[in-house]
Every structure is written in structure tokens, then in C-alpha cells.
Coordinates of C-alpha atoms in Angstrom, one line a residue:
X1 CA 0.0 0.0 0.0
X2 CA 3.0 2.6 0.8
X3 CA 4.9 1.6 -2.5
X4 CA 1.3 2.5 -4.2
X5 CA 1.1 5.7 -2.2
X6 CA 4.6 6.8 -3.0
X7 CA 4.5 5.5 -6.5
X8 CA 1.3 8.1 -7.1
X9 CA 3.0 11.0 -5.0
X10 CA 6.3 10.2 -7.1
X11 CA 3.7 10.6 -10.2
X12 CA 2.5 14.3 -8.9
X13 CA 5.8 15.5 -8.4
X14 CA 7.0 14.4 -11.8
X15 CA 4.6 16.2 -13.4
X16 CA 4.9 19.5 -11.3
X17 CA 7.8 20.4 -13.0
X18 CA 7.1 23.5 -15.6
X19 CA 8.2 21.6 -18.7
X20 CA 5.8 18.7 -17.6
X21 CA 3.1 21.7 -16.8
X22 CA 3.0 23.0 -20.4
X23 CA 2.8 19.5 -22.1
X24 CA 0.2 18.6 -19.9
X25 CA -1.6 22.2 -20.4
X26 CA -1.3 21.9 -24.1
X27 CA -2.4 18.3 -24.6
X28 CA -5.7 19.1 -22.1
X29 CA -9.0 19.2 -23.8
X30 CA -9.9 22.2 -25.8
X31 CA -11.5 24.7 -24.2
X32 CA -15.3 25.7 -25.6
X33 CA -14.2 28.6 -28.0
X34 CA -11.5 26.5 -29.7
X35 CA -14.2 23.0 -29.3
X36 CA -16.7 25.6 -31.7
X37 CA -14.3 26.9 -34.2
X38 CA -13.5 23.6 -34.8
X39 CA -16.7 21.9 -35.2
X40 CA -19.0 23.8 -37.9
X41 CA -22.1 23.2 -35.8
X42 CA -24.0 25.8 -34.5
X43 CA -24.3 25.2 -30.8
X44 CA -27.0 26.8 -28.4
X45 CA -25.8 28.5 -25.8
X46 CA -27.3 29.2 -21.8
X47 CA -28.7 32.6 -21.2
X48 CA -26.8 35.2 -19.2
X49 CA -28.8 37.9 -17.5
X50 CA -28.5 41.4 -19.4
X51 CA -27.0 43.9 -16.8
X52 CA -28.9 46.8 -16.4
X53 CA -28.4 49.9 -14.2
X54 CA -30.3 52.1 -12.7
X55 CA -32.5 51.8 -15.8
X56 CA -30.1 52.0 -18.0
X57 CA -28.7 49.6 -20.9
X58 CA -25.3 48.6 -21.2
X59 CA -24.2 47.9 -24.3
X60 CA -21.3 46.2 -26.0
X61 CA -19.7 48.8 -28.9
X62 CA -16.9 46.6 -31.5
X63 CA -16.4 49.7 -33.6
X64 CA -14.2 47.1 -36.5
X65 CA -12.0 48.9 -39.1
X66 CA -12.2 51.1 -41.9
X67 CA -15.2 53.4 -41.1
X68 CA -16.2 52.0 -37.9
X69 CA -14.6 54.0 -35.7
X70 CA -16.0 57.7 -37.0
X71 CA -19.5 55.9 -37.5
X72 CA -19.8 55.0 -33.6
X73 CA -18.6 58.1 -32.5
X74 CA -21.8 59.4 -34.6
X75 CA -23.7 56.7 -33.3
X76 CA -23.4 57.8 -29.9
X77 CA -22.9 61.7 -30.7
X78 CA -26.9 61.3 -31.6
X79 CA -27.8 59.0 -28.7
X80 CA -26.5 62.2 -26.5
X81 CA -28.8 64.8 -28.0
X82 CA -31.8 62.3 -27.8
X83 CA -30.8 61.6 -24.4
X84 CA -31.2 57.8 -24.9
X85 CA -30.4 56.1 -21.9
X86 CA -27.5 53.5 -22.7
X87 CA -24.5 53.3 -22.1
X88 CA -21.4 51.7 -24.3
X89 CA -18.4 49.4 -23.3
X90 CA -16.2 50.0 -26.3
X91 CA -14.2 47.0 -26.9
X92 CA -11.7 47.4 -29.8
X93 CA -10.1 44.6 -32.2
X94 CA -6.9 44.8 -33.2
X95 CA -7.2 43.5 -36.7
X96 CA -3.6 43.0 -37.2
X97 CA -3.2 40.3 -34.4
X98 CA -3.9 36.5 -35.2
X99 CA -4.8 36.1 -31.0
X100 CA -8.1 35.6 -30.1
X101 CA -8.1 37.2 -27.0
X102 CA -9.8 40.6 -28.3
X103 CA -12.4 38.6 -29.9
X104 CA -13.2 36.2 -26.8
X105 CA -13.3 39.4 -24.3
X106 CA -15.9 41.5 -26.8
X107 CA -17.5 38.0 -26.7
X108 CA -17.5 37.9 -23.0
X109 CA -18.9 41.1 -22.9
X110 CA -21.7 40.7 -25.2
X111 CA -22.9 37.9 -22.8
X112 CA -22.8 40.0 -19.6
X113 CA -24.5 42.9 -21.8
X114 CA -26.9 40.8 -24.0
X115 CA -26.6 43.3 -26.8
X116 CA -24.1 44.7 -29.1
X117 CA -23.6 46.8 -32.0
X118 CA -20.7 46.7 -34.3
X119 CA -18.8 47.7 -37.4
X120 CA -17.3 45.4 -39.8
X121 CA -14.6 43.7 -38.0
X122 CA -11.6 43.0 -40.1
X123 CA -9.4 39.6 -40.1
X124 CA -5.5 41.1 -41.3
X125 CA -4.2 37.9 -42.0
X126 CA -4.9 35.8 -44.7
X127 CA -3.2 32.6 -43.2
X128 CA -5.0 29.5 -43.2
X129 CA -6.1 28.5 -39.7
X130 CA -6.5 32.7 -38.5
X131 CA -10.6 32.3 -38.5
X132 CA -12.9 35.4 -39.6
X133 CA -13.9 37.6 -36.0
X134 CA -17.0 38.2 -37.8
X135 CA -18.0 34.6 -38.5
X136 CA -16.3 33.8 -35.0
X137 CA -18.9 36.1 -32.8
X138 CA -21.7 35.0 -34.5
X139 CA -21.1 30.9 -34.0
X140 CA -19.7 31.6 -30.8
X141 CA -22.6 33.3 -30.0
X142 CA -25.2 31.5 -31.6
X143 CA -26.3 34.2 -33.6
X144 CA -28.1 31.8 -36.2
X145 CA -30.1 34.3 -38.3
X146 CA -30.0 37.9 -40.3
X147 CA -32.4 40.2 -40.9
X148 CA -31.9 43.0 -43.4
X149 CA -35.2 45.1 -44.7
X150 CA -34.3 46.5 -47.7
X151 CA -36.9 49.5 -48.2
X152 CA -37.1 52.0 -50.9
X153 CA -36.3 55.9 -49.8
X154 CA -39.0 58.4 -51.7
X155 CA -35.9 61.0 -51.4
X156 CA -33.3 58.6 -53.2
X157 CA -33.4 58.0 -56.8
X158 CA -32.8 54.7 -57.2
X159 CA -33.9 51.9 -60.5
X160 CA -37.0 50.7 -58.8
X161 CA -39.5 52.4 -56.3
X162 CA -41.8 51.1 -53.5
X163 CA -39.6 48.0 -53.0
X164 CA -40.1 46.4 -49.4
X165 CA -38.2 43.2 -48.9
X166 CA -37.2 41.4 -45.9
X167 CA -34.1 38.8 -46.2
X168 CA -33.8 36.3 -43.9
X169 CA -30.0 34.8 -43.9
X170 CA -29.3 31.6 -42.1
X171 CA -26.0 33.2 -40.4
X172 CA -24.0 30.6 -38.4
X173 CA -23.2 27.6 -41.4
X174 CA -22.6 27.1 -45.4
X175 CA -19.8 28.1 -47.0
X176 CA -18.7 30.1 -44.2
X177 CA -17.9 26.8 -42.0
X178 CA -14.6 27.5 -42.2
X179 CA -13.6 24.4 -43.0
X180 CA -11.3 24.6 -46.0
X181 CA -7.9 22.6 -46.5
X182 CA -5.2 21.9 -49.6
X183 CA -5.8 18.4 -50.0
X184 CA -2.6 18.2 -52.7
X185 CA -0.7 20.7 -54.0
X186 CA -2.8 23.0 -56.0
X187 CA -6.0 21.7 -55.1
X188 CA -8.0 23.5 -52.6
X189 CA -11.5 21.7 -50.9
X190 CA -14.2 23.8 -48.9
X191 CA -16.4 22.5 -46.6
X192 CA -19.9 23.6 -47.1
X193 CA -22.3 22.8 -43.7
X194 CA -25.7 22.2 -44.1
X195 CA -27.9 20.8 -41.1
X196 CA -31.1 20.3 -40.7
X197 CA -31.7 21.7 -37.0
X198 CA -30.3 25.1 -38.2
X199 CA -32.2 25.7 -41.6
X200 CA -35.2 24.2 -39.9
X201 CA -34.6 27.4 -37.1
X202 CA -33.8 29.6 -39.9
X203 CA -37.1 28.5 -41.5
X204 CA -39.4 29.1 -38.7
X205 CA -37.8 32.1 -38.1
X206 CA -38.4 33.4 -42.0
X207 CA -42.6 31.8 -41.2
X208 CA -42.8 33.3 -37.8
X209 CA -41.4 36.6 -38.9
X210 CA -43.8 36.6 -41.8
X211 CA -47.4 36.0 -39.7
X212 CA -46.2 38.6 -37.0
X213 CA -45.6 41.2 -39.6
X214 CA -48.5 40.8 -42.0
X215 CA -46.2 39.3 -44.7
X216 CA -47.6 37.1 -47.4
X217 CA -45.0 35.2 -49.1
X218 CA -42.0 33.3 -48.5
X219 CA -39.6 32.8 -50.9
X220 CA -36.6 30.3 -50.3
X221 CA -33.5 31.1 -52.1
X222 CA -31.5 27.9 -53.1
X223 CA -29.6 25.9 -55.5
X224 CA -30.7 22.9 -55.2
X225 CA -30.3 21.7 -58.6
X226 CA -26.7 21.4 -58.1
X227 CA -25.9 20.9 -55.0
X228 CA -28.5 18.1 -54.0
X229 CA -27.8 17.2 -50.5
X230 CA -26.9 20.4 -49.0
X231 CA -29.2 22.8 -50.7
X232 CA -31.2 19.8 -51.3
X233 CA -31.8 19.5 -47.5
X234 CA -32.1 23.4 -46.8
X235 CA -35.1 23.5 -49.2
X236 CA -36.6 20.2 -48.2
X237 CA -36.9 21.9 -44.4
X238 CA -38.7 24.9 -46.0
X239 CA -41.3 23.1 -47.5
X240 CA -41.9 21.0 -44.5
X241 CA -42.2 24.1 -42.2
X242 CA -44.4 26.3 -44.8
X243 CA -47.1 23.6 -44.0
X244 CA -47.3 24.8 -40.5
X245 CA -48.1 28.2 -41.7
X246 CA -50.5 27.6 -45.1
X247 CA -51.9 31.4 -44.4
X248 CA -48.3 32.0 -46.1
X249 CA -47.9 31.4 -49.5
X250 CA -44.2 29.6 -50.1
X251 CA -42.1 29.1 -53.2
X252 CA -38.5 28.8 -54.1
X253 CA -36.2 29.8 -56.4
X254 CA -32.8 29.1 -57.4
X255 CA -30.0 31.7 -57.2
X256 CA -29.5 32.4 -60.0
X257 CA -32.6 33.6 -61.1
X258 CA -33.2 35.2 -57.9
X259 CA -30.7 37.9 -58.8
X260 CA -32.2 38.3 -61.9
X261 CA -35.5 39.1 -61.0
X262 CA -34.4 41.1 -58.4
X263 CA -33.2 43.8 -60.9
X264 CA -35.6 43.1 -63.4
X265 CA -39.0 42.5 -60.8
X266 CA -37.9 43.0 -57.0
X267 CA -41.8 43.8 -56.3
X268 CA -42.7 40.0 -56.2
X269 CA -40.4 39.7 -53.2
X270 CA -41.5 39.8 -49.9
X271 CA -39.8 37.7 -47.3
X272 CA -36.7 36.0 -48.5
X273 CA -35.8 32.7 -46.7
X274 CA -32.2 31.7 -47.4
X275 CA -28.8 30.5 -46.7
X276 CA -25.5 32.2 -45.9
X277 CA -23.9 32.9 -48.8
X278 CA -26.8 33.6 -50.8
X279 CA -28.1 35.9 -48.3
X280 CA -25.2 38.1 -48.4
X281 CA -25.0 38.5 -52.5
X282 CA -28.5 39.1 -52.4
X283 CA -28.8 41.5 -49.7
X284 CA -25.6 43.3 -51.3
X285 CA -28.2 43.1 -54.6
X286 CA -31.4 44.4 -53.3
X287 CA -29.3 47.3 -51.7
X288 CA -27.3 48.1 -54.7
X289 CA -31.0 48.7 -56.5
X290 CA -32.7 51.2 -54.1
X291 CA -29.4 53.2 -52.4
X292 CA -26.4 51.3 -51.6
X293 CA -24.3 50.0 -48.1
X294 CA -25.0 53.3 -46.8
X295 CA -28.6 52.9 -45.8
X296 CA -29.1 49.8 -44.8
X297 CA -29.3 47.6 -41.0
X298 CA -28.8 44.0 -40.5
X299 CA -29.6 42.6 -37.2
X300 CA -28.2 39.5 -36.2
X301 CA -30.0 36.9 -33.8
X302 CA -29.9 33.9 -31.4
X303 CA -31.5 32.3 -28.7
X304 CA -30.2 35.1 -26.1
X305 CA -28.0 37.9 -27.9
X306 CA -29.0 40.3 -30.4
X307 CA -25.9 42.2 -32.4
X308 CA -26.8 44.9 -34.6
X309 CA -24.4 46.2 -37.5
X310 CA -24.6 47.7 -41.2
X311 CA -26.7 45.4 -43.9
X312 CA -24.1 44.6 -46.0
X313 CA -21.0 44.4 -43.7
X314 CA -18.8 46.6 -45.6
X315 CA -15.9 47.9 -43.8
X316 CA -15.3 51.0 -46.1
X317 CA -11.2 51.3 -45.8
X318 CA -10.8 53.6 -48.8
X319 CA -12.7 56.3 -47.1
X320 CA -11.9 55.9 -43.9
X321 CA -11.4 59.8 -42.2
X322 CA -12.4 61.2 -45.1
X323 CA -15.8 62.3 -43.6
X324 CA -17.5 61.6 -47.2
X325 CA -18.9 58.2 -45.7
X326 CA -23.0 57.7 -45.2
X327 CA -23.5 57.6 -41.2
X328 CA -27.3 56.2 -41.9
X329 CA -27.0 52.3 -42.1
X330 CA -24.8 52.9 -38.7
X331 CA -27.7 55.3 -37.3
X332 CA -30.1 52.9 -38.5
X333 CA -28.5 49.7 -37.0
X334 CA -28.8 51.8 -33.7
X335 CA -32.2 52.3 -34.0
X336 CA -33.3 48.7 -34.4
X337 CA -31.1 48.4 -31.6
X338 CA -33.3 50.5 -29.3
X339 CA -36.5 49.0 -30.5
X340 CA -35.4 45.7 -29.5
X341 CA -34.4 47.2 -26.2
X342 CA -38.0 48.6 -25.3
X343 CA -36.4 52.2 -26.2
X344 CA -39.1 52.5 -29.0
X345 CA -39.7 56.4 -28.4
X346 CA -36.7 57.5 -28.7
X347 CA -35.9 54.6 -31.2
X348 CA -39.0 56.8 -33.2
X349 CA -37.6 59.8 -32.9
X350 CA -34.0 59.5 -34.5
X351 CA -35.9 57.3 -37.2
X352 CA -38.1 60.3 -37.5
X353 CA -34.7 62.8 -37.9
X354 CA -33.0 59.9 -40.1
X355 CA -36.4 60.1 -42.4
X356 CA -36.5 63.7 -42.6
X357 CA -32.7 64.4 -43.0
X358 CA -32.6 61.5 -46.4
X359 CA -36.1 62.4 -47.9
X360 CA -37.6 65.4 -47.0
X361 CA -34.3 67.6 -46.8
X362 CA -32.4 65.4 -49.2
X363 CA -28.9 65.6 -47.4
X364 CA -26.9 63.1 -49.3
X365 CA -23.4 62.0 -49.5
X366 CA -21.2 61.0 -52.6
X367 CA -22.6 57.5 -52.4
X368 CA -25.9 58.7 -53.1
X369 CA -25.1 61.5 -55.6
X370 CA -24.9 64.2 -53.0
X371 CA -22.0 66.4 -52.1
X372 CA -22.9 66.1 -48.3
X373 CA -20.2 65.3 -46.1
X374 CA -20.6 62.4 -42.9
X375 CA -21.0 65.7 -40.7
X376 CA -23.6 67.2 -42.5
X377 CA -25.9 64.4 -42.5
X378 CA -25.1 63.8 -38.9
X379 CA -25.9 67.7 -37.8
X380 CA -28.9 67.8 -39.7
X381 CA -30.2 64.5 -37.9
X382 CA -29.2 66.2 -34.4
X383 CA -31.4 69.8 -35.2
X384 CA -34.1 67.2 -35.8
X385 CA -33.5 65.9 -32.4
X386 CA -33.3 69.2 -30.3
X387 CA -36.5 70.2 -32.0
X388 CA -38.3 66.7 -30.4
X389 CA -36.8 66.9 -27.7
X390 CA -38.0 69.8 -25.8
X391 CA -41.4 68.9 -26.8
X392 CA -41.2 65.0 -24.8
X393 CA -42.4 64.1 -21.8
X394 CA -39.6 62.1 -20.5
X395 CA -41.9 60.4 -18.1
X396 CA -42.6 57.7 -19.9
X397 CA -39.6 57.0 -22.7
X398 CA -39.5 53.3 -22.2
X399 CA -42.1 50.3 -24.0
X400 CA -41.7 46.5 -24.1
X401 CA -43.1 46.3 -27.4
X402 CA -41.1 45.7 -30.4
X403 CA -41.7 46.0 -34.3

């Protein structure tokens, strides 16, 4: 029995040594955030109680690259004059750096705060193995769908008029698994994920979405006629969830042809229903038709967070400081923000300035034909906002519902 003791204590102290330490350290199991990256499967996560105080939001602010930066400090430059009442932990990513441990602390802070809003995070190195920080918040948090709502502007000439088209984006899997690898020299395979948990989530999300906001028609935006099995399986879901909803009328349509007829015809469109890829080319589409990146939110959900960011996830480097980019898809992002927060009068009121300041006063930057500068359209927004704001009564600013 003492030989067995000693033996064991012998084993500890052999393996207290530093050098021991660190082999023992890296061969461990992996820790959560690496377990995810690795695995292409969106995961659920458990809720974390958003911190509030004294009546007051905290939220989590990644302002990226490129034009982030000067579009937060708009962001909360506007949020001063309407007196919202949030607050912002500013976490910034150093986009040159191939650690993770900028990315895991704004994740970490997302979960204490339960909301965030962001700018287009940029991934310097091109090295095989460095992941995305976009893709890595959103599997990390579960954020498994995007929602952009591409509507015409009166005060914006654009190709089309009265378009109003909701695209639902399945936001956690396909192409953008990560999974990629040089099987032989020269030849290069990607992994494209398609499970049938996450488009039927996606799905009911796109159905849901649809009979809470008087929406007719789902469309699901596929290619199923070549790629069977994955796109196969994606569309399969669809049809199986539209019969839980036969109020709303369902088709699909292939790629393709979906760009197609959303320059030639977007007014058959209503809500869009489709994977990752896909969704991004056709919300960078839809936009492109009635306005451009500049006008445009996307908000990005799961179970538990919410992260709110410009539609088309530009990051805008060549303009950066040059105070010639559009501010509103930022401004808008900020305002879905609030409605999801209960803040829906004061959410109402910069939508009300943002209105005003694109269509009715026509302020536009270079992207929209105008020779406004970032400023303008920002100061123009804020005299919209010190006009409201001595007429309020700030007794009751706060509502639980949302749009």
C-alpha cells in the first residue's frame, strides 16, 4: 500500500515540474471557443442575465475597421442629443493580431450585456487556420439568423421604387464553416455545412417573422439543382415548415434567377428565406437597387444575444477619415437596436430625424449623388432631435413592445 502511495506521490511531483506543466496544459482538452471553431455546428448556448443599471442599458460597442470608428462616434454623438439612456463598453479589435483574445473578451462582454452593435470587423491575416472575427462572434454566440429590410427611400433616386423586402440569412453555417484545406498541391477543398436543425430554425424564423408582420409570401433562395444534398436539405426543411403556416404562401427559387429578377422584378419579393452565402449577395443586390451600403441595417440573432451592425457588412477602408462616408445604415442599425431594447420612443424619434434628413431635406453624401459630407448628414439628424426633444415628456420614454 505505501509503494502504491509513494508511487502516485512520485507521479505528482514528476509532473509539477514547468516543462511537464505545459505539455500537460497543451495536450488538455480544448476549451469551448476553440471546441466551436473547430466543429461547424451551430451550438445553443445558456442565457446570461443582461445587466442593467439604474434603468439603463449597457451595451457592448466593436467599432471594427475602416469606417467604424468615426460611425460610432456618430452613433453615440446622436444617442447624446436624444438623451437615450444606454451606455457603451467599447471594446476594440486589433485587426492585425492573429490572438483571439480581443475577440473572446468583446464576446464575454456581449454575454454580460446581452446586446451589441458593431462595425465590420476586419481579419489582417490571410493565413490559413487565422478564422474570420465576424464569423467567429456570431457561432460563438449562436447568432443563427439575419435580418436586413431592404426599403425603398421616396428622397433617393434609385432603378426601382416602393420595393419592401425582408431577407432572412441563415447566419451561423454554409460556405462560411470554415472548413477549408489543400488536400494536394494545387488543389484546394471547402467544406460547405448544411444541417437540418439550423435551416429548420432559420425557416421558422423566416414563417414566424412573416405572420407577425402581415407578410404574405416566402420565398426560399436555393440551388438545389446542383448541390442536392446540402441545398437539397435546406429546401426540403422549408417546404416541410411552410405547412405549418398555409396562411403563407411559399415558393423557391434558385440563385441564380433570384438575382435576376431582383433587378428586373424585386416587387414580387416579400420575405426572402435563405442560406448564408446567398443571403449576403442578395442583400448586397437588393441594396445596390434602391441606395447602396449606406442605408441599410442588419440585425443579427440567437436564442439570447442580439448584435446589430450595417446590412451589407462593408468595412469601407478607402474612405476611412475622409468624412465623405454615409453615417445612416450605422444610425439605423442603432435604432433597431433600441427597438429591441424597449427604447421605442426615442428609437422613433431618431428614425423620424433619419427620415427627414434623407427624404424630405435630401442631405446626401457622394454615395448617393450628393455632395454632403458624414458631418452634415449627422448635424442635420441632431437639429431634428433638439427640435423633439423639448417637446417630450420624458416620463414615460421606455415600451416593451417591439416591431
Amino acid at each position: 500500500m505505501a509503494t502504491k502511495l509513494g508511487t502516485k506521490a512520485f507521479s505528482l511531483l514528476k509532473y509539477s515540474s514547468p516543462q511537464n506543466v505545459t505539455r500537460m496544459l497543451s495536450q488538455a482538452a480544448p476549451a469551448p471557443f476553440d471546441i466551436q471553431h473547430s466543429n461547424p455546428f451551430a451550438k445553443k448556448v445558456d442565457a446570461v442575465p443582461v445587466a442593467k443599471y439604474g434603468g439603463r442599458h449597457t451595451i457592448t460597442m466593436l467599432p471594427g475597421g475602416g469606417i467604424g470608428p468615426e460611425m460610432m462616434t456618430y452613433v453615440r454623438e446622436v444617442f447624446r442629443y436624444a438623451g437615450v439612456p444606454v451606455d457603451f463598453e467599447v471594446i476594440q479589435i486589433d485587426q492585425k493580431s492573429e490572438s483571439d483574445e480581443d475577440l473572446e473578451y468583446a464576446i464575454t462582454s456581449i454575454r454580460r450585456n446581452g446586446v451589441g452593435i458593431k462595425g465590420n470587423i476586419e481579419t489582417g491575416s490571410a493565413r490559413p487556420g487565422v478564422m474570420s472575427r465576424n464569423v467567429g462572434l456570431r457561432n460563438e454566440l449562436d447568432l443563427f439568423v439575419n435580418v436586413l429590410h431592404a426599403k425603398s427611400h421616396p428622397g433617393i433616386n434609385s432603378r426601382h421604387r416602393d420595393i419592401d423586402v425582408f431577407i432572412v440569412r441563415q447566419n451561423t453555417e454554409g460556405e462560411y464553416a470554415m472548413l477549408e484545406h489543400e488536400s494536394v498541391p494545387g488543389v484546394v477543398e471547402s467544406m460547405k455545412v448544411i444541417t437540418d436543425e439550423n435551416s429548420a430554425r432559420v425557416a421558422r424564423y423566416a414563417f414566424e417573422f412573416a405572420r407577425k408582420n402581415g407578410r404574405k409570401k416566402v420565398t426560399t433562395v436555393h440551388k438545389a439543382n446542383i448541390m442536392k444534398l446540402s441545398d437539397g436539405l435546406f429546401l426540403e426543411v422549408s417546404k416541410q415548415m411552410s405547412k405549418e403556416y398555409p396562411e403563407i404562401q411559399h415558393s423557391d427559387m434558385i440563385i441564380d434567377n433570384t438575382c435576376m429578377q431582383l433587378v428586373s422584378n424585386p416587387h414580387q419579393f416579400d420575405v426572402i428565406n435563405t442560406t448564408n452565402l446567398y443571403g449576403s449577395i442578395v442583400s448586397n443586390v437588393v441594396c445596390g437597387l434602391i441606395g447602396g451600403a449606406g442605408l441599410f441595417s442588419g440585425r443579427n440573432y440567437g436564442d439570447h444575444y442580439a448584435v446589430f451592425e450595417p446590412g451589407t457588412r462593408n468595412t469601407g477602408t478607402a474612405i476611412a477619415g475622409k468624412n465623405i462616408a454615409n453615417p445612416i445604415a450605422m444610425l439605423q442599425a442603432s435604432v433597431d437596436m433600441l427597438h429591441h431594447l424597449g427604447h421605442t420612443q426615442h428609437a422613433k424619434m431618431i428614425d423620424d430625424a433619419i427620415y427627414k434628413t434623407v427624404n424630405e431635406d435630401r442631405i446626401h453624401t457622394p454615395d448617393l449623388g450628393g455632395q454632403a459630407t458624414s458631418i452634415d448628414v449627422v448635424q442635420n439628424i441632431i437639429k431634428y432631435l433638439q427640435q423633439s426633444t423639448r417637446k417630450i415628456n420624458w416620463q414615460d420614454t421606455r415600451s416593451s413592445t417591439f416591431y
